[in-house]
Coordinates of C-alpha atoms and ligand atoms in Angstrom, one line a residue:
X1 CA -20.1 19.3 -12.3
X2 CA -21.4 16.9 -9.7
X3 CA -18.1 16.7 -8.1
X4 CA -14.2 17.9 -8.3
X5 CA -13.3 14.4 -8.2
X6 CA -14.8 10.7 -8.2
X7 CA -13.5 8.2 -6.6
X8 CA -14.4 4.8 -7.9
X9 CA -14.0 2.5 -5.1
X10 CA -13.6 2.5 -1.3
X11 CA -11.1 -0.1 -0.7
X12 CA -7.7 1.5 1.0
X13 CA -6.4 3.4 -2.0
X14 CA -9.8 4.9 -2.7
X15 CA -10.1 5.9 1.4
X16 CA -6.5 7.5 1.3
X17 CA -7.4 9.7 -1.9
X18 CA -11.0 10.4 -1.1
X19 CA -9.5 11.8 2.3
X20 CA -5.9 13.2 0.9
X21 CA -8.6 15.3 -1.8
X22 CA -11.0 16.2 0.8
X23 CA -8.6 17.9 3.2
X24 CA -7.4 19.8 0.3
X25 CA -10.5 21.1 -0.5
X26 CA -11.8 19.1 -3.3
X27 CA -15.0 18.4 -3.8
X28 CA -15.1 14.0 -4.0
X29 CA -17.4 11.5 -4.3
X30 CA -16.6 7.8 -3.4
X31 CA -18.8 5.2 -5.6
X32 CA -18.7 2.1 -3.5
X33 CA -20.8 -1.2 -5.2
X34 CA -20.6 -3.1 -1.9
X35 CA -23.4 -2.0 0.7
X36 CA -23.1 0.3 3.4
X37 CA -21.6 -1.5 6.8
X38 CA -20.4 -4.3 4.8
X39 CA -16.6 -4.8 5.2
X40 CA -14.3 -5.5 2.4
X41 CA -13.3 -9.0 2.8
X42 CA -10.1 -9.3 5.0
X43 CA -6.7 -9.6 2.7
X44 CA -3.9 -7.6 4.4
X45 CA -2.6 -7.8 7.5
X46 CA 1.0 -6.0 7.1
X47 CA 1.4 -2.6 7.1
X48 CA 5.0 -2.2 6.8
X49 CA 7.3 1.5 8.2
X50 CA 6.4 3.3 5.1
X51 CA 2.7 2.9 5.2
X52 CA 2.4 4.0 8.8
X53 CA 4.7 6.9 8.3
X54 CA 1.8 8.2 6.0
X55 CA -0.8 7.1 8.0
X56 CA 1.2 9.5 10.8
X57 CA 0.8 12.1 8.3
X58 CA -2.9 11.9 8.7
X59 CA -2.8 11.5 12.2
X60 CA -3.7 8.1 12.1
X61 CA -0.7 5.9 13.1
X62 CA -0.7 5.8 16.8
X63 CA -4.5 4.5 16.8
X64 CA -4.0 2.1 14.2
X65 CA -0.7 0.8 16.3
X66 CA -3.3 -0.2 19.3
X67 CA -5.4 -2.3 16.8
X68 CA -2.5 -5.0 16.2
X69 CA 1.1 -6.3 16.8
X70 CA 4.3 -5.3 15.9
X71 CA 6.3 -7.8 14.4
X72 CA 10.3 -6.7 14.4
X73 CA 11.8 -9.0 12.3
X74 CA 11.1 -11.5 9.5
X75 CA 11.8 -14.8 9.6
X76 CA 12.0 -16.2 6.2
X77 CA 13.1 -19.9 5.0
X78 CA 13.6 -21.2 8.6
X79 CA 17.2 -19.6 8.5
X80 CA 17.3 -16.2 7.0
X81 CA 15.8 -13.5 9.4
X82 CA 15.3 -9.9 8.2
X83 CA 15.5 -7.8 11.5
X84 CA 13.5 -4.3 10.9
X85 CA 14.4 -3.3 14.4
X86 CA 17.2 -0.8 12.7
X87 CA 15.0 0.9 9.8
X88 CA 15.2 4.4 9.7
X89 CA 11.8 5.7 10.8
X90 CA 9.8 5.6 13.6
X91 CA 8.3 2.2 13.1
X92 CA 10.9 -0.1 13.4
X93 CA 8.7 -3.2 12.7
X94 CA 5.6 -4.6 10.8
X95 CA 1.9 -3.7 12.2
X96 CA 0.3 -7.2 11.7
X97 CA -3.7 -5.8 11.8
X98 CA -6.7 -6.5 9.4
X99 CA -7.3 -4.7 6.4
X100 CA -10.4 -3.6 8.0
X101 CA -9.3 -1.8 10.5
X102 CA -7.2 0.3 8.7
X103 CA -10.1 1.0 6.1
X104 CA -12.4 1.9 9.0
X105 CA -9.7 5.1 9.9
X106 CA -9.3 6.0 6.6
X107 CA -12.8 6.0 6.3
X108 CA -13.5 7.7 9.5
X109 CA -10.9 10.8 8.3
X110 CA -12.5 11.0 5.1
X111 CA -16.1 11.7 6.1
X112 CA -14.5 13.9 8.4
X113 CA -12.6 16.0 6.4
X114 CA -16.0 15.7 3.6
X115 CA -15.7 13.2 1.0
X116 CA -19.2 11.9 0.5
X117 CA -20.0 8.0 -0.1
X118 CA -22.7 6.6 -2.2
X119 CA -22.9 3.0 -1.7
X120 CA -24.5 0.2 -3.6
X121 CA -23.6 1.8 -6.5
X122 CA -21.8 -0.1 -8.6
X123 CA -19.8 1.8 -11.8
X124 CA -21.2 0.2 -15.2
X125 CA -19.4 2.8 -17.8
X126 CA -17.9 5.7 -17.9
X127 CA -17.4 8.5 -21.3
X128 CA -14.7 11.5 -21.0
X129 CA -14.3 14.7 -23.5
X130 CA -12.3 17.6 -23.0
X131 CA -13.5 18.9 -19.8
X132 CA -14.9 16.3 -17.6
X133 CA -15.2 12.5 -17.2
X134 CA -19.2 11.2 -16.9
X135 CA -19.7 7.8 -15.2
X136 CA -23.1 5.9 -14.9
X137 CA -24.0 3.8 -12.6
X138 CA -25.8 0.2 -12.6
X139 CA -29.2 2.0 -11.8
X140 CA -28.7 4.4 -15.0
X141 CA -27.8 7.4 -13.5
X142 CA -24.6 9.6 -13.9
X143 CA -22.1 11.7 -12.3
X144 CA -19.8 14.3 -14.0
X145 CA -16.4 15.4 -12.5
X146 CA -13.4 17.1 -13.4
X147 CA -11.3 14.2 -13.0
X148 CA -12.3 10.0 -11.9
X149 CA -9.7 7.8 -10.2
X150 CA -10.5 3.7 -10.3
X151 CA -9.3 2.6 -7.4
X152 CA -11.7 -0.9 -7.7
X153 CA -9.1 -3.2 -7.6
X154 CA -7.9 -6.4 -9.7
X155 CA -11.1 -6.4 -11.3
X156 CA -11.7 -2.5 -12.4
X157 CA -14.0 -1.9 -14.7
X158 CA -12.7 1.9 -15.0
X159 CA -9.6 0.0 -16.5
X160 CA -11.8 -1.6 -19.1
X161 CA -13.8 1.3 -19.9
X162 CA -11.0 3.6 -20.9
X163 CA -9.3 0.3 -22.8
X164 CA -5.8 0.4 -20.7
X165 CA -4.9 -3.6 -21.0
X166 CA -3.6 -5.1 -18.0
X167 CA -1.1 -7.8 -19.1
X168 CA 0.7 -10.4 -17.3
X169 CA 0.3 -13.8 -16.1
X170 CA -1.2 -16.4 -13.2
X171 CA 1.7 -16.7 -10.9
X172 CA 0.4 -19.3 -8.2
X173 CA -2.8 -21.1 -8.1
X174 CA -5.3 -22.9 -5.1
X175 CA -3.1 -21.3 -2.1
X176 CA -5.2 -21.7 1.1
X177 CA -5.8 -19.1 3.2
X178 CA -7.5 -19.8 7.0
X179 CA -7.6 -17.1 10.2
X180 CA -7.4 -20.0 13.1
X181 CA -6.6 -20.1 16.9
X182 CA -3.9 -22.3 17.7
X183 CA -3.3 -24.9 21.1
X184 CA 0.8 -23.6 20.9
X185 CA 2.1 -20.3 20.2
X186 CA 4.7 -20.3 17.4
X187 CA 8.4 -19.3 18.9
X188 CA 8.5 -16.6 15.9
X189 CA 6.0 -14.1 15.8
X190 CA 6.2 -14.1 11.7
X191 CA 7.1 -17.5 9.9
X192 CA 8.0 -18.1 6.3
X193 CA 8.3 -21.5 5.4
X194 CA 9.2 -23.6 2.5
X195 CA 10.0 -27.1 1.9
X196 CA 8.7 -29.9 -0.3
X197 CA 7.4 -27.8 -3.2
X198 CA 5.5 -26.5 -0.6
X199 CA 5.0 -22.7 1.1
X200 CA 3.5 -22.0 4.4
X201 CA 3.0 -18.3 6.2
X202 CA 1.7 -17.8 9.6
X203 CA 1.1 -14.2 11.1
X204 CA -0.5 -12.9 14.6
X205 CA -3.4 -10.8 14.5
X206 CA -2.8 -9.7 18.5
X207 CA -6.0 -10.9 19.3
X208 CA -5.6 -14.6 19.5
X209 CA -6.4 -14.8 15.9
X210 CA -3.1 -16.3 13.4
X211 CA -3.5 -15.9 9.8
X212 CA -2.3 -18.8 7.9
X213 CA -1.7 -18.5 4.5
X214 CA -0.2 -22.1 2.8
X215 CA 0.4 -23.6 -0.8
X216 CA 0.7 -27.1 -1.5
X217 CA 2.9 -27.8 -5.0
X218 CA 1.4 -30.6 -6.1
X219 CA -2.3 -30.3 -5.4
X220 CA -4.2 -27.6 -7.9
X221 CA -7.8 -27.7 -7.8
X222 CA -10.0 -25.1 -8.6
X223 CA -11.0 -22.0 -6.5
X224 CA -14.0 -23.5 -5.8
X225 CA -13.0 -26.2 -4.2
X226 CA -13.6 -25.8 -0.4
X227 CA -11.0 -25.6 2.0
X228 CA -11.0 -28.1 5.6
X229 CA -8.9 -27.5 8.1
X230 CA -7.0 -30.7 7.5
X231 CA -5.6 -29.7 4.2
X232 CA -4.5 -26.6 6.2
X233 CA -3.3 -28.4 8.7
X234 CA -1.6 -31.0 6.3
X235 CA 0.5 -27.8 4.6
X236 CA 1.6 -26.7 8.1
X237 CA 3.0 -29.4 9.0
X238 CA 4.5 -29.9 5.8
X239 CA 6.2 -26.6 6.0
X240 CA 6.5 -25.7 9.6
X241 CA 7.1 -28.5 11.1
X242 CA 4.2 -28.1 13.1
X243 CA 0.5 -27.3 12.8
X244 CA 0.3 -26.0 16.6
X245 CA -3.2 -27.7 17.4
X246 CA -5.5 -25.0 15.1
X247 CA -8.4 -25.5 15.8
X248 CA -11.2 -23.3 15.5
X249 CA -11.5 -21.2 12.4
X250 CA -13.6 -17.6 11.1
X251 CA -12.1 -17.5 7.5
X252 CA -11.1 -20.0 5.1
X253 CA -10.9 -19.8 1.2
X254 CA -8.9 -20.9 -1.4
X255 CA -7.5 -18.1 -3.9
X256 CA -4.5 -18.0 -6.6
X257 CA -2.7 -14.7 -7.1
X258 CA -1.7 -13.1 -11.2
X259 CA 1.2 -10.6 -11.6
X260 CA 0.0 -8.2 -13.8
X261 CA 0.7 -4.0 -14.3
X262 CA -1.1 -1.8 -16.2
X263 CA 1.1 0.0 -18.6
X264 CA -0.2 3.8 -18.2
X265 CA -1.7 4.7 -15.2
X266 CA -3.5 7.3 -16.8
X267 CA -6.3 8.2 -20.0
X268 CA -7.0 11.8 -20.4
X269 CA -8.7 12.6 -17.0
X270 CA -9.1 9.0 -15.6
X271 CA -6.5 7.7 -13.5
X272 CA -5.6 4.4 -11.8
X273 CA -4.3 3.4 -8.3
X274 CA -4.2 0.5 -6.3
X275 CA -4.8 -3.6 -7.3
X276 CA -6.9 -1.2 -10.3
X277 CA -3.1 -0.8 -11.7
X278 CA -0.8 -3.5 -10.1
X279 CA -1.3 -7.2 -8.8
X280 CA 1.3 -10.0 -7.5
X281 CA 0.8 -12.4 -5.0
X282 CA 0.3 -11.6 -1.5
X283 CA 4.6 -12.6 -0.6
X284 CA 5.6 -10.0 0.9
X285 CA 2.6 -8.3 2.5
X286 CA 3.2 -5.4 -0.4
X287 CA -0.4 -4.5 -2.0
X288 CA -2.3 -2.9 0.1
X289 CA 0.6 -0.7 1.0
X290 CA 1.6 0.1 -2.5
X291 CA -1.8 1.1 -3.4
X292 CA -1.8 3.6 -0.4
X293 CA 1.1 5.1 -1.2
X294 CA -0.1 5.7 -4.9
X295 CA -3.0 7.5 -3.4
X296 CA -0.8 9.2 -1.4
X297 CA 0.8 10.4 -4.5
X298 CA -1.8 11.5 -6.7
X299 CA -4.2 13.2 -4.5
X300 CA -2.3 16.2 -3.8
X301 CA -1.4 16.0 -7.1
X302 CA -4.9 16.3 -8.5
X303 CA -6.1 18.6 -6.0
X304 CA -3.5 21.3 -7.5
X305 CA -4.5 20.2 -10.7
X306 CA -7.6 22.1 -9.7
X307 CA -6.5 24.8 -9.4
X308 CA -3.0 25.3 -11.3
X309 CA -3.3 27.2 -15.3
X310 CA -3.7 24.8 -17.6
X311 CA 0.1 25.4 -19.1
X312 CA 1.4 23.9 -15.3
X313 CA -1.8 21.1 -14.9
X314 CA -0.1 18.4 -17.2
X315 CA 3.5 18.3 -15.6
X316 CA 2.1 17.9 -12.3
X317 CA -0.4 14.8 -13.4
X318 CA 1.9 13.3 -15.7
X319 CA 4.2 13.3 -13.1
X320 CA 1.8 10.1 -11.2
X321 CA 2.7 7.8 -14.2
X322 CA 6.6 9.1 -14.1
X323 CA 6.9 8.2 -9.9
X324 CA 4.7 5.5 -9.0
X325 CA 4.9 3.0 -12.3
X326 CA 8.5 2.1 -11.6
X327 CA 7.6 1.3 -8.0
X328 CA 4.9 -1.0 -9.3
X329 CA 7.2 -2.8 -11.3
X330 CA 10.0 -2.8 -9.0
X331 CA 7.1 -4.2 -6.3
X332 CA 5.7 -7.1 -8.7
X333 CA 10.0 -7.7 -8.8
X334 CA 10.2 -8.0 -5.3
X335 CA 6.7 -10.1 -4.6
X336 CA 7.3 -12.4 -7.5
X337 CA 11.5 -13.2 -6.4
X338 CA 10.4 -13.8 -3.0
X339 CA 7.5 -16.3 -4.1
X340 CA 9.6 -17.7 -6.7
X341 CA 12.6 -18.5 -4.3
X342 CA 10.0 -19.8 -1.5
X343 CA 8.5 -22.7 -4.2
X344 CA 10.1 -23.3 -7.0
X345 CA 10.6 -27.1 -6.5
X346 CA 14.0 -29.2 -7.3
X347 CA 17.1 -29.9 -5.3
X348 CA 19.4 -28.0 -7.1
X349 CA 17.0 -24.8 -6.4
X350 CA 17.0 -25.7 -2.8
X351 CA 20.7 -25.8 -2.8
X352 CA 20.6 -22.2 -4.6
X353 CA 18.2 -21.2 -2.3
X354 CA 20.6 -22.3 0.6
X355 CA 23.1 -20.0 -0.6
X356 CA 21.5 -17.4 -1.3
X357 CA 19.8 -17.3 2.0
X358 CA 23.4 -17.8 3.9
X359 CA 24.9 -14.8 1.4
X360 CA 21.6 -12.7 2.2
X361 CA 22.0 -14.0 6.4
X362 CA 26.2 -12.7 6.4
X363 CA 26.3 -9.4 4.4
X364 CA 24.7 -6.6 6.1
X365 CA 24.1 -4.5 3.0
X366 CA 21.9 -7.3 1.6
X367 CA 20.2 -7.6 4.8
X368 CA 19.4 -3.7 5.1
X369 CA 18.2 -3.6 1.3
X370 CA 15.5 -5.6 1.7
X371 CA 14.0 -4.6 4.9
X372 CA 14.1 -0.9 3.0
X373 CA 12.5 -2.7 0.0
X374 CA 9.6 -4.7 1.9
X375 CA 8.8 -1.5 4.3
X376 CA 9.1 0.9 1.4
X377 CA 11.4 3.5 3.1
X378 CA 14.1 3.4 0.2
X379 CA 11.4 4.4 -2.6
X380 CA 12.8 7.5 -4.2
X381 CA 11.2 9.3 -7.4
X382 CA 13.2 10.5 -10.3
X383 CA 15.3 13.5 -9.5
X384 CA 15.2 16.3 -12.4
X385 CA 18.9 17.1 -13.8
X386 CA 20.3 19.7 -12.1
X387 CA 18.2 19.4 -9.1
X388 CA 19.9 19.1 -5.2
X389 CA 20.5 15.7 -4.9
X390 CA 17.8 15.4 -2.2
X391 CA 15.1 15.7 -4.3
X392 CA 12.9 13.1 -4.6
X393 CA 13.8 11.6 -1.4
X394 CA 12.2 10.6 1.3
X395 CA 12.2 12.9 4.4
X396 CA 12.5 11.1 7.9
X397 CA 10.3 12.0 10.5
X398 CA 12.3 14.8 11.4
X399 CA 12.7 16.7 15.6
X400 CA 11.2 20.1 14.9
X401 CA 11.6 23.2 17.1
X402 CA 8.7 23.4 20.1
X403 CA 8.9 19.7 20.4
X404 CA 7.0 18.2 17.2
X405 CA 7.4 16.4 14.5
X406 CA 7.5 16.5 10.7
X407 CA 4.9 14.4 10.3
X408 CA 2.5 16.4 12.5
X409 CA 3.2 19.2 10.2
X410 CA 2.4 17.1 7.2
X411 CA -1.3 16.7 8.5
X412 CA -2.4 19.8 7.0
X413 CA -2.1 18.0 3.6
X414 CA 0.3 21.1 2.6
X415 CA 4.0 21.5 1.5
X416 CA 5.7 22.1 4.5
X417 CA 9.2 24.1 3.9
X418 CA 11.4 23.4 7.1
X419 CA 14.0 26.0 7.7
X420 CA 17.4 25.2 9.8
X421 CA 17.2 26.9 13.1
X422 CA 18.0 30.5 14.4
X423 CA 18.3 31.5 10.6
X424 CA 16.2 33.6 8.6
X425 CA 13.1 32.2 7.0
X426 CA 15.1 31.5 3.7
X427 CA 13.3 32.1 0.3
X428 CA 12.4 29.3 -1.8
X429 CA 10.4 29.3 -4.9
X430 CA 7.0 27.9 -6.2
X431 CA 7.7 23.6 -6.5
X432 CA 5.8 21.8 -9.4
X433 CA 2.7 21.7 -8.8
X434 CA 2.8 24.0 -5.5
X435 CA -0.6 25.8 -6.3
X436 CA 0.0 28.8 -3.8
X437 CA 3.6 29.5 -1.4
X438 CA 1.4 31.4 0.7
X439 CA -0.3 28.3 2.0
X440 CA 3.0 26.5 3.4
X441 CA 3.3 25.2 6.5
X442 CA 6.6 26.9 7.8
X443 CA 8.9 25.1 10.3
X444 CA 12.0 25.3 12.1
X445 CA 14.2 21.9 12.7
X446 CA 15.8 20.5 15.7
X447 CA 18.1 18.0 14.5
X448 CA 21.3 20.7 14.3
X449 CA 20.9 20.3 10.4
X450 CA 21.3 23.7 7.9
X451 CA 20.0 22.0 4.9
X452 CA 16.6 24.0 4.2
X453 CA 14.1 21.4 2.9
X454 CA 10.3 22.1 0.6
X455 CA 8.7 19.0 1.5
X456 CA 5.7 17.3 -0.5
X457 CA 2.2 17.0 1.3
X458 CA 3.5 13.2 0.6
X459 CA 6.3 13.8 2.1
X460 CA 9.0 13.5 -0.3
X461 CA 11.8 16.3 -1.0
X462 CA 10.4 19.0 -3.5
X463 CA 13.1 21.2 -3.1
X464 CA 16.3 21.6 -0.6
X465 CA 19.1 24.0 -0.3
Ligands
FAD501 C1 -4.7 -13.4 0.8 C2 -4.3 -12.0 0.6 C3 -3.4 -11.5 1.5 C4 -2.9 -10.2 1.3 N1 -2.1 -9.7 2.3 C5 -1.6 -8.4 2.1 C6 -0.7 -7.8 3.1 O1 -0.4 -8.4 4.1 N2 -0.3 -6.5 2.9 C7 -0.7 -5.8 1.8 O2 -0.2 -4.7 1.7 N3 -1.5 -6.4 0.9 C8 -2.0 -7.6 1.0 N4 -2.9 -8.1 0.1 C9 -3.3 -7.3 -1.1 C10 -4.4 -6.3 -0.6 O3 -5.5 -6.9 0.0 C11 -4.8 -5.4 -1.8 O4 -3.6 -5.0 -2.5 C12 -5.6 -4.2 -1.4 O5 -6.9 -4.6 -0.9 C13 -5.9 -3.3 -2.6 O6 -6.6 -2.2 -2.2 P1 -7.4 -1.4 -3.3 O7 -8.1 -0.3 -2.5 O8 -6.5 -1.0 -4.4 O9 -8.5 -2.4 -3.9 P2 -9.6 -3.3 -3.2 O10 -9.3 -3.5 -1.7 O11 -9.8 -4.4 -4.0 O12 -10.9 -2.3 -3.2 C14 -11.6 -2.1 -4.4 C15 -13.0 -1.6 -4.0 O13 -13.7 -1.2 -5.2 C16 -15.0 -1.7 -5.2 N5 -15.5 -1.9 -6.6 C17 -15.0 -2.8 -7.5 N6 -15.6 -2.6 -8.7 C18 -16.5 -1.5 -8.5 C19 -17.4 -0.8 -9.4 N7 -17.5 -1.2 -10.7 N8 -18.1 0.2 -8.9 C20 -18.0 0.6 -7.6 N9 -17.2 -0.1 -6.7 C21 -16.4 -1.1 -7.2 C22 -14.9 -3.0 -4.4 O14 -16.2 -3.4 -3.8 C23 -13.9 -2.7 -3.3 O15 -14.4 -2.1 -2.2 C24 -3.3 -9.4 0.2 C25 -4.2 -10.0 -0.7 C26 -4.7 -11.3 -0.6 C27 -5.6 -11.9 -1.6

């Protein structure tokens, strides 16, 4: 074997897994077609609670918060505001930042920990048997691994080469997208706008940069139709009222977003993560953040696989398809209502629109719902029968004794089992897909609580008592 794992792809889902695999031991190998230096084009700027929760796990958080601005509430549709200043974690906002920079920390923690990249090599085919997968490359050559993960977004061609479809549909066609400075500031850090069969977004960067992201109803050209500033300008002021004097501009293209979500996120020893398995539209800010999290998923996941019997490997693996496809579909849900309610033209859909907004504004349930959708903090995985009813829950970022944190303890890439205070060490069995006990982190917490808790390297409940 040339590797334990390859990674196909060095976007943000295959950094997280190349690095989750490499702290764990694994042996990985990143195939990246784009050359070396060259950045992936800029697409996400929100990293919502969830995502930096798990980028604290890896130590990576605090850096990442000096890179960009914290946006504490939403405003959608001029009058509903989503406030995330109460969500239960640590980040009580969004991280507005470039894509980039959190793909240059992921990267940076991978090569660190000893995944190694090959870059202008792009992945043409791939054949698996029994044993190991065996991918070529465009220059002919090949790589055999134990396992392959195609995390090459919308596009993958490890998606078409093991024949898993990816069906859906085009949801929104010839949006605009332009990073501008503006003459004015905007009164709200993060604007939602719609009005006129029309949809307008405009976000902060920190630095004096705005991202402006805008679709005009009634004008669909193609994607190669250039973009000027006035027909960004034109959409602002269509939707927000204002265009605040942009002016000069570093990015502008034109783009149309599908809804679409593989069925099985897995053939044999091929997996996928990331766009690779789920697009929508960029409402919501929830892409890049969902494919993290998948990678956040599997890669412990596989690197037991490595080293659990064969009778215990297939739970554990089957168990990506069984957690994260429901969260794709209940994301492409979330992204496609949202841009659905924001353009769908008519007066009587405004008028339903207007209601729904004002029954959304008054009732605080609503309100906390889908700040815990957006920033991801209510995803739970399916709980077996039986099972304490904290499994498959997220754990907070809970006090521990000595004055740290969970999610300091979670950098190890272990479980971690957390044991109530001034009690014995109770026992606790071997979790699915827990390759060895003997290599938990142990922990003590500081919160008064006497629930004894096996958490996930991912940092969801294995096990509680
Ligand atoms: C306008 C816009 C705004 C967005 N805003 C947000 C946002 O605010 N928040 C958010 O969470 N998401 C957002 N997204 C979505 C987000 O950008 C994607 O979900 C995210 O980039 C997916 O990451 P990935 O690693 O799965 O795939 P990608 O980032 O697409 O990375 C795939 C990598 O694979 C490589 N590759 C492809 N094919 C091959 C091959 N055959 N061989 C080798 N390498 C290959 C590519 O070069 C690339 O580097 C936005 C998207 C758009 C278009």
């Amino acid at each position: 074997m040339d590797a334990d794992v390859v990674v196909v792809g060095a976007g943000p889902t295959g950094l997280v897994l190349a690095g989750d695999l490499a702290t764990a031991g694994a042996r990985v190998t990143v195939l990246e077609k784009r050359p070396a230096g060259l950045s992936n084009l800029t697409r996400a700027f929100a990293v919502h609670a969830r995502s930096l929760e798990m980028l604290d796990a890896r130590g990576l958080a605090d850096e990442l918060l000096t890179k960009g601005q914290q946006v504490p509430s939403l405003r959608l549709f001029q009058r509903l505001t989503i406030s995330l200043a109460d969500l239960p974690s640590r980040f009580q906002y969004v991280l507005v930042v470039p894509q980039y920079e959190v793909e240059r920390l992921l990267r940076r923690r991978a090569e660190e920990a000893g995944a190694g990249f090959r870059h202008d090599t792009e992945v043409t085919a791939l054949v698996q048997d029994d044993q190991s997968v065996t991918v070529t490359t465009a220059d002919g050559s090949t790589l055999r691994a134990q396992y392959l993960v195609g995390t090459d977004g919308a596009r993958s061609t490890v998606r078409g080469a093991v024949g898993i479809p990816f069906p859906g549909h085009a949801v929104i066609r010839s949006m605009v997208l332009a990073d501008v400075r503006l003459a004015r500031e905007p009164a709200d850090p993060l604007t939602v706008a719609a009005a006129n069969s029309s949809l307008g977004f405009l976000a902060p960067f920190g630095d004096g940069w705005y991202r402006f992201i805008g679709w005009h109803g009634n004008r669909d050209v193609g994607e190669d139709e250039p973009v000027d500033l006035d027909e960004v300008r034109s959409i602002a002021r269509a939707t927000l009222h204002d265009d605040y004097g942009m002016g000069e501009t570093r990015f502008l293209s034109r783009f149309h977003a599908d809804e679409r979500q593989a069925p099985t996120y897995r053939a044999g020893r091929v997996f996928l993560a990331g766009d690779a398995a789920h697009v929508h539209s960029p409402a919501g800010g929830l892409g890049m953040n969902t494919g993290m999290q998948d990678a956040a998923n599997l890669g412990w996941k596989l690197a037991a696989a490595l080293r659990l019997p064969d009778a215990e490997r297939a739970a554990v693996l089957d168990s990506y398809q069984a957690e994260r496809h429901p969260v794709g579909k209940q994301v492409l849900r979330a992204s496609g209502g949202i841009l659905r309610a924001a353009t769908l033209p008519g007066p009587v859909v405004a008028a339903v629109r207007g209601v729904a907004i004002g029954l959304v504004s008054r009732v605080a349930p609503i309100r906390r719902r889908a700040a815990l959708t957006v920033s991801a903090l209510g995803v739970a995985y399916p709980r077996p029968g039986g099972a304490h009813p904290l499994v498959g829950t997220r754990v907070p970022d809970l006090p521990l004794e000595g004055g740290s944190r969970l999610a300091e303890a979670l950098r190890a890439g272990r479980f971690v089992l957390v044991a109530p205070a001034g009690a014995p060490l109770p026992e606790m069995g071997r979790a699915p897909g827990e390759a060895d006990p003997a290599e938990r982190v142990l922990a003590r917490r500081a919160d008064g609580d006497t629930t004894t808790l096996l958490v996930r390297p991912d940092g969801y409940v294995a096990d509680a008592a």
